[in-house]
CSV table of C-alpha atoms and ligand atoms in Angstrom, one decimal:
chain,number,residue,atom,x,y,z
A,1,UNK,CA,62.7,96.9,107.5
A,2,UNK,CA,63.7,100.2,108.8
A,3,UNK,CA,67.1,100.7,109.9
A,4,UNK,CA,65.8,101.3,113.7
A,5,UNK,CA,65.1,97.7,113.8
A,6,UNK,CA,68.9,96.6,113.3
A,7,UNK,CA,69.7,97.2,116.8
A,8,UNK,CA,72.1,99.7,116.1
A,9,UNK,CA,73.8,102.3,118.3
A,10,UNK,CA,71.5,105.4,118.2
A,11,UNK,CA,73.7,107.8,117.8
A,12,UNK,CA,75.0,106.0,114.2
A,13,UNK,CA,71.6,105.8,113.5
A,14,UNK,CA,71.1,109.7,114.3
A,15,UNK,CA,73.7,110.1,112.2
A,16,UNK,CA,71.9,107.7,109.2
A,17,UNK,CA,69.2,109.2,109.8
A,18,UNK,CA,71.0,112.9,108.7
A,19,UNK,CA,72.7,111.3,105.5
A,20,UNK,CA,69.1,110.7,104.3
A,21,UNK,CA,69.0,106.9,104.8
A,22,UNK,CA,65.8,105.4,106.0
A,23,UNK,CA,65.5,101.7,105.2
A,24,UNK,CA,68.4,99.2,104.8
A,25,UNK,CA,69.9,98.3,101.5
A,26,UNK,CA,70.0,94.6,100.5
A,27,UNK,CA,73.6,94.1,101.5
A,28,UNK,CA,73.3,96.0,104.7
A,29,UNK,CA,70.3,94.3,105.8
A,30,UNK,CA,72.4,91.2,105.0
A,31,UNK,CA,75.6,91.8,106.4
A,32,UNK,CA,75.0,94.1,109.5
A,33,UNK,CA,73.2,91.5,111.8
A,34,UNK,CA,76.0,89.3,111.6
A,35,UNK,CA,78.8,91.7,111.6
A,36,UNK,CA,77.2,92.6,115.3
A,37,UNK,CA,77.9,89.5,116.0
A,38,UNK,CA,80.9,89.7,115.1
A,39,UNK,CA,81.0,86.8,113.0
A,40,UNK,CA,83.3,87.5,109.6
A,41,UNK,CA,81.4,88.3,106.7
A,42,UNK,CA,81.9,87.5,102.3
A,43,UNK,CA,79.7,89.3,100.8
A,44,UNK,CA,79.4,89.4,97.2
A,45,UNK,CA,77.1,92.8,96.0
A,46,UNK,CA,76.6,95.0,92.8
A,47,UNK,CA,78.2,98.3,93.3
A,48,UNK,CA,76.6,100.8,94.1
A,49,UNK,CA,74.6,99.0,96.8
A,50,UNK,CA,75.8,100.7,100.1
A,51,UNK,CA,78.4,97.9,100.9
A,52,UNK,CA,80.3,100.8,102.8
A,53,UNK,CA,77.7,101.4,105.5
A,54,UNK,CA,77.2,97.4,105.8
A,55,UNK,CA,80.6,96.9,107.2
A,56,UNK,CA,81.0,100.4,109.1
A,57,UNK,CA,78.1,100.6,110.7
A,58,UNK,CA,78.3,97.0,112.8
A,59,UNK,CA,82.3,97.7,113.4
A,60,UNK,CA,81.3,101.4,114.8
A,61,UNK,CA,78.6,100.0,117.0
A,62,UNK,CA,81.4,97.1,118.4
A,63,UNK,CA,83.6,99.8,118.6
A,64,UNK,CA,81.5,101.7,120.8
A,65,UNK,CA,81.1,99.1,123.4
A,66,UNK,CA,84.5,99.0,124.0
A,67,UNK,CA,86.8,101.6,125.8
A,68,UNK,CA,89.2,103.4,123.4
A,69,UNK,CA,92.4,101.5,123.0
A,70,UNK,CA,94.2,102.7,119.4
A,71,UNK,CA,93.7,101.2,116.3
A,72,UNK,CA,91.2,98.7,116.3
A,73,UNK,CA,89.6,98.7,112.9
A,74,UNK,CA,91.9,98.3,109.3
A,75,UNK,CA,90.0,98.9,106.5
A,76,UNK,CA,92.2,97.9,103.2
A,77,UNK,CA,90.4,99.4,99.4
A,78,UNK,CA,92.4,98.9,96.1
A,79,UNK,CA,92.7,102.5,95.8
A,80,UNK,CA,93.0,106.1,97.0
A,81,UNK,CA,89.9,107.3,95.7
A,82,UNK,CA,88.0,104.6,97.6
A,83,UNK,CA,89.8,104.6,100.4
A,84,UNK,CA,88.9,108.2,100.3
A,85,UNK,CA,85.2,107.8,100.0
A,86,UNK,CA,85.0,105.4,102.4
A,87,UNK,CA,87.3,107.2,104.9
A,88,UNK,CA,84.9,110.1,105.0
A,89,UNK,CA,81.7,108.0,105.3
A,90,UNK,CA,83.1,106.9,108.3
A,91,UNK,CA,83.2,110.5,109.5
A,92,UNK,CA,80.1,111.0,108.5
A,93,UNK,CA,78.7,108.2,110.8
A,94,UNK,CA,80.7,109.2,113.5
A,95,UNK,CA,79.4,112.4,113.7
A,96,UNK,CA,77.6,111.9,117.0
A,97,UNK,CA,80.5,110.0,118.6
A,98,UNK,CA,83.9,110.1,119.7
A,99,UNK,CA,85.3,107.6,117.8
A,100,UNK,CA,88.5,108.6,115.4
A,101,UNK,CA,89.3,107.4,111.7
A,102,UNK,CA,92.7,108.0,109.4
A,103,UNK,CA,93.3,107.6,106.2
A,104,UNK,CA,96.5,106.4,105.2
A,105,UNK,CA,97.3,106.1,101.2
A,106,UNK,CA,100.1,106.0,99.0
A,107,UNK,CA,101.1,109.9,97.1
A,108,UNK,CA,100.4,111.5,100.8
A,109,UNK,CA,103.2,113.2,102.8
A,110,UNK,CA,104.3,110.2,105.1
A,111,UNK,CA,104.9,112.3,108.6
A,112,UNK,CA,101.5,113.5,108.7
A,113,UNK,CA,100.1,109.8,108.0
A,114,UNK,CA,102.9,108.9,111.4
A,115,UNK,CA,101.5,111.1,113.4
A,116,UNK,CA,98.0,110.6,112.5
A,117,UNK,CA,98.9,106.7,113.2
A,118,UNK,CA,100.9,107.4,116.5
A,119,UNK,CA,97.6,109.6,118.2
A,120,UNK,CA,95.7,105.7,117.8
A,121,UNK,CA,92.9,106.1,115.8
A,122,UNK,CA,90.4,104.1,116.0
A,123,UNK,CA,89.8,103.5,112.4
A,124,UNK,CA,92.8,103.0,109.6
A,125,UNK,CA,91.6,103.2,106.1
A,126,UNK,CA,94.1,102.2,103.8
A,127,UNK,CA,95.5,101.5,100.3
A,128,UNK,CA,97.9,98.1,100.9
A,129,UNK,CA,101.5,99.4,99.9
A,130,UNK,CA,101.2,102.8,102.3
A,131,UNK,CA,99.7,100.4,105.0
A,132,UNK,CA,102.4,97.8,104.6
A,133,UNK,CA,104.9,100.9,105.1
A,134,UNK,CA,103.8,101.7,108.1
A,135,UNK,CA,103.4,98.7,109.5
A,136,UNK,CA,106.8,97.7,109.2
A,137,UNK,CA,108.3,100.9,111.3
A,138,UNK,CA,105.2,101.7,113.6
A,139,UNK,CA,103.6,97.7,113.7
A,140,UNK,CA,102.9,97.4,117.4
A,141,UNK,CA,100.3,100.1,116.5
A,142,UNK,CA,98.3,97.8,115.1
A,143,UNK,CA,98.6,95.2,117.8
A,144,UNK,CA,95.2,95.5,118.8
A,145,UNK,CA,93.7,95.9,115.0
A,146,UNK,CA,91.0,92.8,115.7
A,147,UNK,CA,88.7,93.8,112.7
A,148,UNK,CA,89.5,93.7,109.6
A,149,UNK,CA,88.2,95.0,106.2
A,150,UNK,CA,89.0,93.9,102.6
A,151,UNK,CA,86.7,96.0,100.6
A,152,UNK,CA,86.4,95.9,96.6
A,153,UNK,CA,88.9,92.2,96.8
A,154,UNK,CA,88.3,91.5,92.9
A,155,UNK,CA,90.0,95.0,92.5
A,156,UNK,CA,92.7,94.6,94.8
A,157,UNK,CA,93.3,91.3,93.2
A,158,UNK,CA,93.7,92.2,89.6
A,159,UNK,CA,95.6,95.0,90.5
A,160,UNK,CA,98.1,92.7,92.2
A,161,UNK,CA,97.9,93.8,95.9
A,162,UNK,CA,97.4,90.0,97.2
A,163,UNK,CA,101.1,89.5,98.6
A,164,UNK,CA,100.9,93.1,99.9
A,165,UNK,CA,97.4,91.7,101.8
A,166,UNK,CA,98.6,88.6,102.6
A,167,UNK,CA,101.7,90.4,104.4
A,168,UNK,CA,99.5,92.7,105.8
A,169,UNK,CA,97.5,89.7,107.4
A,170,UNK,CA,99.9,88.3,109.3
A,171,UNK,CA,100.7,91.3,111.1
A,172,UNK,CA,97.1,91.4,112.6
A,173,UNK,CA,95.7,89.6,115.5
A,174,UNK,CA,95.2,86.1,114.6
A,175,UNK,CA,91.7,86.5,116.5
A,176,UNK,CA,90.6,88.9,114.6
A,177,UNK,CA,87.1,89.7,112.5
A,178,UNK,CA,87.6,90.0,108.6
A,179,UNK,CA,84.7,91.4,106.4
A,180,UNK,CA,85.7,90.7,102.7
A,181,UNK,CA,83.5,92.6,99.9
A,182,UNK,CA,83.7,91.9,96.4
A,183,UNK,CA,81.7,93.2,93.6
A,184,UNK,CA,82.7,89.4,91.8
A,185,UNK,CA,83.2,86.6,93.7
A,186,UNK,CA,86.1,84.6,90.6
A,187,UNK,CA,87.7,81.3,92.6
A,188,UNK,CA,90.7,83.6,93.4
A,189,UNK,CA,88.5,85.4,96.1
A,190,UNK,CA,86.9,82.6,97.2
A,191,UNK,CA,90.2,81.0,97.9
A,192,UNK,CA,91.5,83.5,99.1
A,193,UNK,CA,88.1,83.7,101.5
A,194,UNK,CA,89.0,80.6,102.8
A,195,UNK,CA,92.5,81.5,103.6
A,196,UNK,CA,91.2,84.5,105.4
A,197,UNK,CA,87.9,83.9,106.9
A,198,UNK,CA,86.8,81.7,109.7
A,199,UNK,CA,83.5,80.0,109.4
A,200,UNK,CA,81.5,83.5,107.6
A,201,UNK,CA,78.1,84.2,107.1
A,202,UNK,CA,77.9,84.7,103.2
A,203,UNK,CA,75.7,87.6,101.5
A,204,UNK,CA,75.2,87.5,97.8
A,205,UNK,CA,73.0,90.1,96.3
A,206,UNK,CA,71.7,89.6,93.2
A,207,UNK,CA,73.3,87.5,90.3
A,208,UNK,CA,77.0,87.0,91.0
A,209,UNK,CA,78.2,89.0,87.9
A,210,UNK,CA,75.0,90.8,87.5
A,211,UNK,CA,75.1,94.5,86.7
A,212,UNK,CA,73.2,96.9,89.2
A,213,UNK,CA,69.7,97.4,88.3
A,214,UNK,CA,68.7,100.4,86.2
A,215,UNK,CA,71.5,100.5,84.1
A,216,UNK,CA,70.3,100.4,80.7
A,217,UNK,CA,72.8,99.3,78.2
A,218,UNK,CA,73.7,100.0,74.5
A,219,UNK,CA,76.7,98.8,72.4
A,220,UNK,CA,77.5,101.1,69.4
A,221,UNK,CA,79.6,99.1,66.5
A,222,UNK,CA,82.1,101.7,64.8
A,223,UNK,CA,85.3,101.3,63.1
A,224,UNK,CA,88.3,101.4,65.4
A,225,UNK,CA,89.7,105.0,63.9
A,226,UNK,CA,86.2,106.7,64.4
A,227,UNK,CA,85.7,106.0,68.1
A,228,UNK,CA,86.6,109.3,69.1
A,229,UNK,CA,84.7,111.0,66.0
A,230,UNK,CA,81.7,108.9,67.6
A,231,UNK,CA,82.0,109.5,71.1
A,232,UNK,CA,82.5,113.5,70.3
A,233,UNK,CA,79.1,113.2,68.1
A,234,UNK,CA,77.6,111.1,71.3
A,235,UNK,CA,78.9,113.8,73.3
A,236,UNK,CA,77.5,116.4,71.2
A,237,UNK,CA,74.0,115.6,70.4
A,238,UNK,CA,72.5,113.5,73.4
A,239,UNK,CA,71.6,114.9,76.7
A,240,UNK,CA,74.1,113.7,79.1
A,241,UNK,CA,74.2,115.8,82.1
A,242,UNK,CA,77.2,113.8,83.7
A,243,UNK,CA,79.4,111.8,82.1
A,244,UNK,CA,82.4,109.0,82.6
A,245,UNK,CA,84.0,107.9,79.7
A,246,UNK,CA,86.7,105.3,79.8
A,247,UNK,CA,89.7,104.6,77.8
A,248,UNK,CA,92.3,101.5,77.8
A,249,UNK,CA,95.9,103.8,78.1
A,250,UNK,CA,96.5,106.7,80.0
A,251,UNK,CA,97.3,107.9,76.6
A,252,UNK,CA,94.0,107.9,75.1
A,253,UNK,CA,92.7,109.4,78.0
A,254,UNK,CA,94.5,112.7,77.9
A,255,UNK,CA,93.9,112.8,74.0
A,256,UNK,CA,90.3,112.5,74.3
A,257,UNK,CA,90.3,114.5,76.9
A,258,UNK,CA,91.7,117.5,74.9
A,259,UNK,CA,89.0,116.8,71.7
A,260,UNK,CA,86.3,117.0,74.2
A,261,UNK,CA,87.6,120.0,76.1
A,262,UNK,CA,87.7,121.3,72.3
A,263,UNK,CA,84.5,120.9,71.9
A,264,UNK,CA,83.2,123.3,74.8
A,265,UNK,CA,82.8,120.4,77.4
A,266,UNK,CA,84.5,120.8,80.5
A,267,UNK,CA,86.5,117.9,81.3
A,268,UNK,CA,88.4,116.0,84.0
A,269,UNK,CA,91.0,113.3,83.7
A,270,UNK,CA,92.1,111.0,86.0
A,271,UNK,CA,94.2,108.5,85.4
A,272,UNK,CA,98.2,107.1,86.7
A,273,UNK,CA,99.9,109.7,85.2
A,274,UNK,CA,98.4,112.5,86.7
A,275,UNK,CA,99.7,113.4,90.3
A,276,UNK,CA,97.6,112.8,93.5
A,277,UNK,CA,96.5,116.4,93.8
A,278,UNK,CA,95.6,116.7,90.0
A,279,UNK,CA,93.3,113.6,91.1
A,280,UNK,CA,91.9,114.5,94.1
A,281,UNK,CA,90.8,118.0,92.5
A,282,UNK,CA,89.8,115.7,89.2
A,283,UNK,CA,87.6,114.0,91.8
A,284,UNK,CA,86.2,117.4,93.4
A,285,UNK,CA,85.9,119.1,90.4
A,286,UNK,CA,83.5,116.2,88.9
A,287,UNK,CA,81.6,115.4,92.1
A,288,UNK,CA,80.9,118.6,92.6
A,289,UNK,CA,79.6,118.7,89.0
A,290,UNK,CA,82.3,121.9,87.7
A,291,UNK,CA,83.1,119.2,85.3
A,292,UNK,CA,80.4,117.6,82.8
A,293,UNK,CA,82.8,114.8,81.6
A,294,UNK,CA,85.9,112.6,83.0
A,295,UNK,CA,87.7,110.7,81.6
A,296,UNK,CA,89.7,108.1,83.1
A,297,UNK,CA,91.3,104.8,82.5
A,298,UNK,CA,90.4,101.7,84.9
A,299,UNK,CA,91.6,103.0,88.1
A,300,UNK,CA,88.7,105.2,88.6
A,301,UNK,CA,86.4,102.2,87.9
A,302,UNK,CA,87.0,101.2,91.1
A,303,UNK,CA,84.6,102.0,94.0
A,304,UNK,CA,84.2,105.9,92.7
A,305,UNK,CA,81.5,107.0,94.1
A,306,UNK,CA,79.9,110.1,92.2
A,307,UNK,CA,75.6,109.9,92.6
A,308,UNK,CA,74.8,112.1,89.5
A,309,UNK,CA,76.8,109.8,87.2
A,310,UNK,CA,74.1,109.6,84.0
A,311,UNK,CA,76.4,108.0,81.8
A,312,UNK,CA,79.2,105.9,81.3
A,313,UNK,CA,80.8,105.3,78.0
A,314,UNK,CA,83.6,102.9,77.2
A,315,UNK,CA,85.6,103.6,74.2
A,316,UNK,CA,87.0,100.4,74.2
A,317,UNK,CA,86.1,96.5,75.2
A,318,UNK,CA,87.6,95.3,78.6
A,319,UNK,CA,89.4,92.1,78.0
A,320,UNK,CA,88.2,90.9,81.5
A,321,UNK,CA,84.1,91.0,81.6
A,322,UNK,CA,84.7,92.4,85.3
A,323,UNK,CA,86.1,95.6,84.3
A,324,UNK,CA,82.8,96.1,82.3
A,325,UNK,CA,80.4,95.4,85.1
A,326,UNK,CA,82.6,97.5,87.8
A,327,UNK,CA,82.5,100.3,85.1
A,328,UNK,CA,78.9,100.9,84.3
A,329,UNK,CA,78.2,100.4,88.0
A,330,UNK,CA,79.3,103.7,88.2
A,331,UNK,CA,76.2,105.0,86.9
A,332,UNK,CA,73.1,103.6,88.4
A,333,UNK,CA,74.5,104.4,92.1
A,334,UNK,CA,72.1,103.4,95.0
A,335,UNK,CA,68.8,102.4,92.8
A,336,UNK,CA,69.2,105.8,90.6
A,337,UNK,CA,68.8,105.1,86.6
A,338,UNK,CA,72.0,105.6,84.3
A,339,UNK,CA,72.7,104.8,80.5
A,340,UNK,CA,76.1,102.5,80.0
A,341,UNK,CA,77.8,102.9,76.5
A,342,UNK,CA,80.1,100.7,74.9
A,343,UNK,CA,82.4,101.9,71.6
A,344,UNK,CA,82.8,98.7,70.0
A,345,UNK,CA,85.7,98.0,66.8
A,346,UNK,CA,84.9,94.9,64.7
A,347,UNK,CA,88.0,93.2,66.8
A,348,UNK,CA,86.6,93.5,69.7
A,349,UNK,CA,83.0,91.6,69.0
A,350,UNK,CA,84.8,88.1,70.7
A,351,UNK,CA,85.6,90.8,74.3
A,352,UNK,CA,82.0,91.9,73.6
A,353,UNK,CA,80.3,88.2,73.2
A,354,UNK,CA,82.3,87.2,76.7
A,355,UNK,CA,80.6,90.4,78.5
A,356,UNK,CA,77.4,89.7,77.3
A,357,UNK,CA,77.5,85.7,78.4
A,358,UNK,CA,78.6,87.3,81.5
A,359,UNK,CA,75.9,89.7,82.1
A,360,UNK,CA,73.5,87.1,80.7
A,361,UNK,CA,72.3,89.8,77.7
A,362,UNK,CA,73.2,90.5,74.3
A,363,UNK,CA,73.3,94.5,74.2
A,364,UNK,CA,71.1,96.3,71.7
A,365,UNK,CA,73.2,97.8,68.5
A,366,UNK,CA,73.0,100.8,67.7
A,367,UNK,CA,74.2,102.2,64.7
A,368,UNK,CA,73.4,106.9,64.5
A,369,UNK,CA,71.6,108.0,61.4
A,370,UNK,CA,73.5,111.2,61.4
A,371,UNK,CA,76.9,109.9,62.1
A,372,UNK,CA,79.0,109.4,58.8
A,373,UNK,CA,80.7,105.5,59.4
A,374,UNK,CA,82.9,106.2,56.1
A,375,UNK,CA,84.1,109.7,57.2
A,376,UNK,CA,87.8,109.8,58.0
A,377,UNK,CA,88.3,106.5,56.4
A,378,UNK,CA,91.9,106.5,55.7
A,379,UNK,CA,92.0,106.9,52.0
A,380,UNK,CA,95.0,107.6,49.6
A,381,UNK,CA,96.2,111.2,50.1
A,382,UNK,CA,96.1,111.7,46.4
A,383,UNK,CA,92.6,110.7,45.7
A,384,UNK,CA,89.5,112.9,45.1
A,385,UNK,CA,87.0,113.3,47.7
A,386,UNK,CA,84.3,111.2,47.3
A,387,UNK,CA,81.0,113.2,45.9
A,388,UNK,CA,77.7,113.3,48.1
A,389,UNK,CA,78.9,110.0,50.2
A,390,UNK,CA,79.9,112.4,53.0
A,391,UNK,CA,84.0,112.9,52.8
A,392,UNK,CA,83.6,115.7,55.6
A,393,UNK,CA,82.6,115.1,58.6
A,394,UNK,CA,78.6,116.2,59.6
A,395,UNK,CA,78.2,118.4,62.0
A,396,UNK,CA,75.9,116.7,64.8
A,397,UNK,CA,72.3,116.7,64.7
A,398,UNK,CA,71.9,118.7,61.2
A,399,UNK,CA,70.7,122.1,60.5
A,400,UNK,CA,70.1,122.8,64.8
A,401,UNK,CA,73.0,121.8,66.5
A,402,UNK,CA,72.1,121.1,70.2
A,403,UNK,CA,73.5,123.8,72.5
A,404,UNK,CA,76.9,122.7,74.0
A,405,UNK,CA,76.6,121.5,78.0
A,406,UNK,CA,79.2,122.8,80.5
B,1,AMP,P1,78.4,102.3,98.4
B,1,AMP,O1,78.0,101.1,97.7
B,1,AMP,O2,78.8,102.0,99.8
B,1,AMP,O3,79.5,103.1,97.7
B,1,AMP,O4,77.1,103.3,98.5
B,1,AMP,C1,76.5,103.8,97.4
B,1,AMP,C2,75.7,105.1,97.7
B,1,AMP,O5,74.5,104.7,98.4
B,1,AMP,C3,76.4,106.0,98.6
B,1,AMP,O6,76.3,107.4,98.1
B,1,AMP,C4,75.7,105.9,100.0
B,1,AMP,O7,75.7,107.1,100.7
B,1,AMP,C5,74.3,105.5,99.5
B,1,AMP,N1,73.6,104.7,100.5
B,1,AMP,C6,74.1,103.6,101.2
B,1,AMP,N2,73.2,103.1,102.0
B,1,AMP,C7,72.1,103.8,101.8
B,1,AMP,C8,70.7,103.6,102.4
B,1,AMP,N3,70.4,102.7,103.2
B,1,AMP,N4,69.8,104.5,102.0
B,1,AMP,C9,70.1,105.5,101.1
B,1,AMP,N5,71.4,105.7,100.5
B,1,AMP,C10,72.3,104.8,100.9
């Protein structure tokens, strides 16, 4: 089905049409016949599978039908960077119109984020605590905010936004259209569907907890002290134009991230330590591709969309399954292929086995022919080295390292 055949206003569609997109994804050609309706929608999709456009295209369309009259639209994602992304695909659909979006997160100057709010846009989107802010000094700005957005609500759940939302909630319309996306759909979201939704048209793509298509997936087994060594050899002797590598702490990010930098890579980090403008141009600097690797803790798991993603590695095992499947979907975006690579520690096989009953597979194991397992191994300081068994670390790939990728 082309996109033509949606019904949608032509000038979105011109402006679809520009941003390369021809045919509808699965959870557009799902979700926008109802959303023009403007029945609510739950819709429960992979990442990566063009939820964005499925709930801004209806809303813009309704939009243009009606005259101007301020806010009309919230949009609420998890977190800046989203918010970000999706605050400029609206701009990019409304390139042919008048209509007006603003984005409004937390780590912005707050005056300019006023003003913006006071000139009535017609789109806000939003991180909740920035939102909630403003809503308490300017709310009867938002008086006439009749559609609302949740987008990523198994993200904004974990991270503990759900009083923020639910505060944000009553301050709306009570007549009002709510479009909740959710990568997973755990019984918190579904209850909190219910709470929020009023009779919606569900849209579930693919398996519930599936992982998106093309992904192909690879655990590698290593003692807990060599991850890094590993990932470093990974880093060093595999082509990986593009690369997102995860760690648990803010901590272990910035350590790796010096060890690869080290190693001749060009790195970004971007994690909760680092201030708003060191991760916006973490961000710009890896979209644009001036950086080969980032490396970020969970936070940039979330919704980040970067296209040319090839791999993603996690150096360790996310408790929650979830956090696995929202990270690797940030390789694989939009039907492209991407490897996903997991750094597992013998303690973490029981973290592994709950991922894998999750995404329905056991991962392959792979253990590197060229990467010493008993190097580093802490040993007595006074002992001898051990003789042929590799004490020393190899260097990767043996006799013809692989030139170094920037
Ligand atoms: P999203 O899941 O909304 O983050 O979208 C993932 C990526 O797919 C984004 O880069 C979109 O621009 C792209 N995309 C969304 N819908 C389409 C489409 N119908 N055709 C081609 N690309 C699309």
């Amino acid at each position: 089905m082309p996109f033509l055949a949606l019904g949608l206003n032509p000038l979105l569609l011109k402006a679809t049409k520009e941003l390369g997109y021809t045919d509808p994804t699965p959870v557009q050609a799902g979700a926008i016949p109802p959303a023009l309706e403007g029945r609510d929608v739950l819709a429960t999709a992979q990442t990566g599978t063009g939820k964005t456009a499925a709930f801004l295209l209806p809303i813009m369309h309704r939009l243009l039908l009606q005259p101007r009259k301020g806010i009309r639209v919230v949009v609420i994602s998890p977190t800046r960077e989203l918010a970000e992304q999706i605050e400029t695909a609206a701009k990019g659909f409304a390139a042919h119109t008048d209509l007006k979006s603003t984005l409004v997160v937390g780590g912005r100057p707050i005056g300019a984020q006023e003003r913006a709010i006071q000139a009535g846009p017609d789109i806000v989107v939003a991180t909740p605590g920035r939102l909630l802010d403003h809503m308490n000094s300017l709310g009867a700005k938002f008086a006439g905010a009749a559609v609302l957005v949740l987008d990523e609500a198994d993200s904004m759940l974990d991270m503990g936004f759900l009083p923020d939302v639910k505060r944000i909630v009553k301050k709306l319309p009570g007549r009002r259209q709510t479009l909740l996306f959710s990568a997973t759909m755990p019984p918190t979201i579904a209850n909190l569907a219910a709470e929020l939704l009023k009779n919606p048209v569900t849209v579930q793509i693919g398996k519930r907890t599936a992982t998106a298509v093309g992904i192909t997936q690879a655990a590698y087994p290593v003692p807990a002290h060599l991850k890094n060594a590993l990932l470093r050899h990974l880093l060093r002797s595999t082509e990986m134009p593009s690369i997102l590598v995860f760690t648990r702490t803010k901590h272990a990010a910035r350590k790796l991230a010096k060890q690869v930098a080290t190693d001749g890579f060009t790195v970004a980090e971007l994690h909760s330590n680092r201030t708003p403008s060191q991760r916006s141009s973490a961000m710009a600097g890896f979209k644009k591709g001036d950086c080969q690797v980032m490396v970020a803790t969970n936070i940039a798991a979330r919704g980040l969309d970067v296209a040319h993603v090839t791999h993603v590695i996690s150096t360790d095992v996310p408790d929650v399954p979830e956090d696995y499947v929202h990270r690797i979907g940030r390789t694989g975006r939009a039907g492209a292929t991407g490897d996903a690579f997991i750094l597992v520690s013998p303690d973490e096989e029981a973290s592994l086995a709950r991922i894998e009953r999750q995404v329905g597979q056991r991962l392959p194991r792979v253990t590197l022919p060229d990467f010493d397992y008993q190097q580093l191994a802490p040993k007595p300081v006074a002992a001898p080295a051990p003789r042929g068994g590799g004490g020393r670390p190899k260097a990767a790939g043996r006799g013809n390292p692989p030139p170094r990728r920037r």
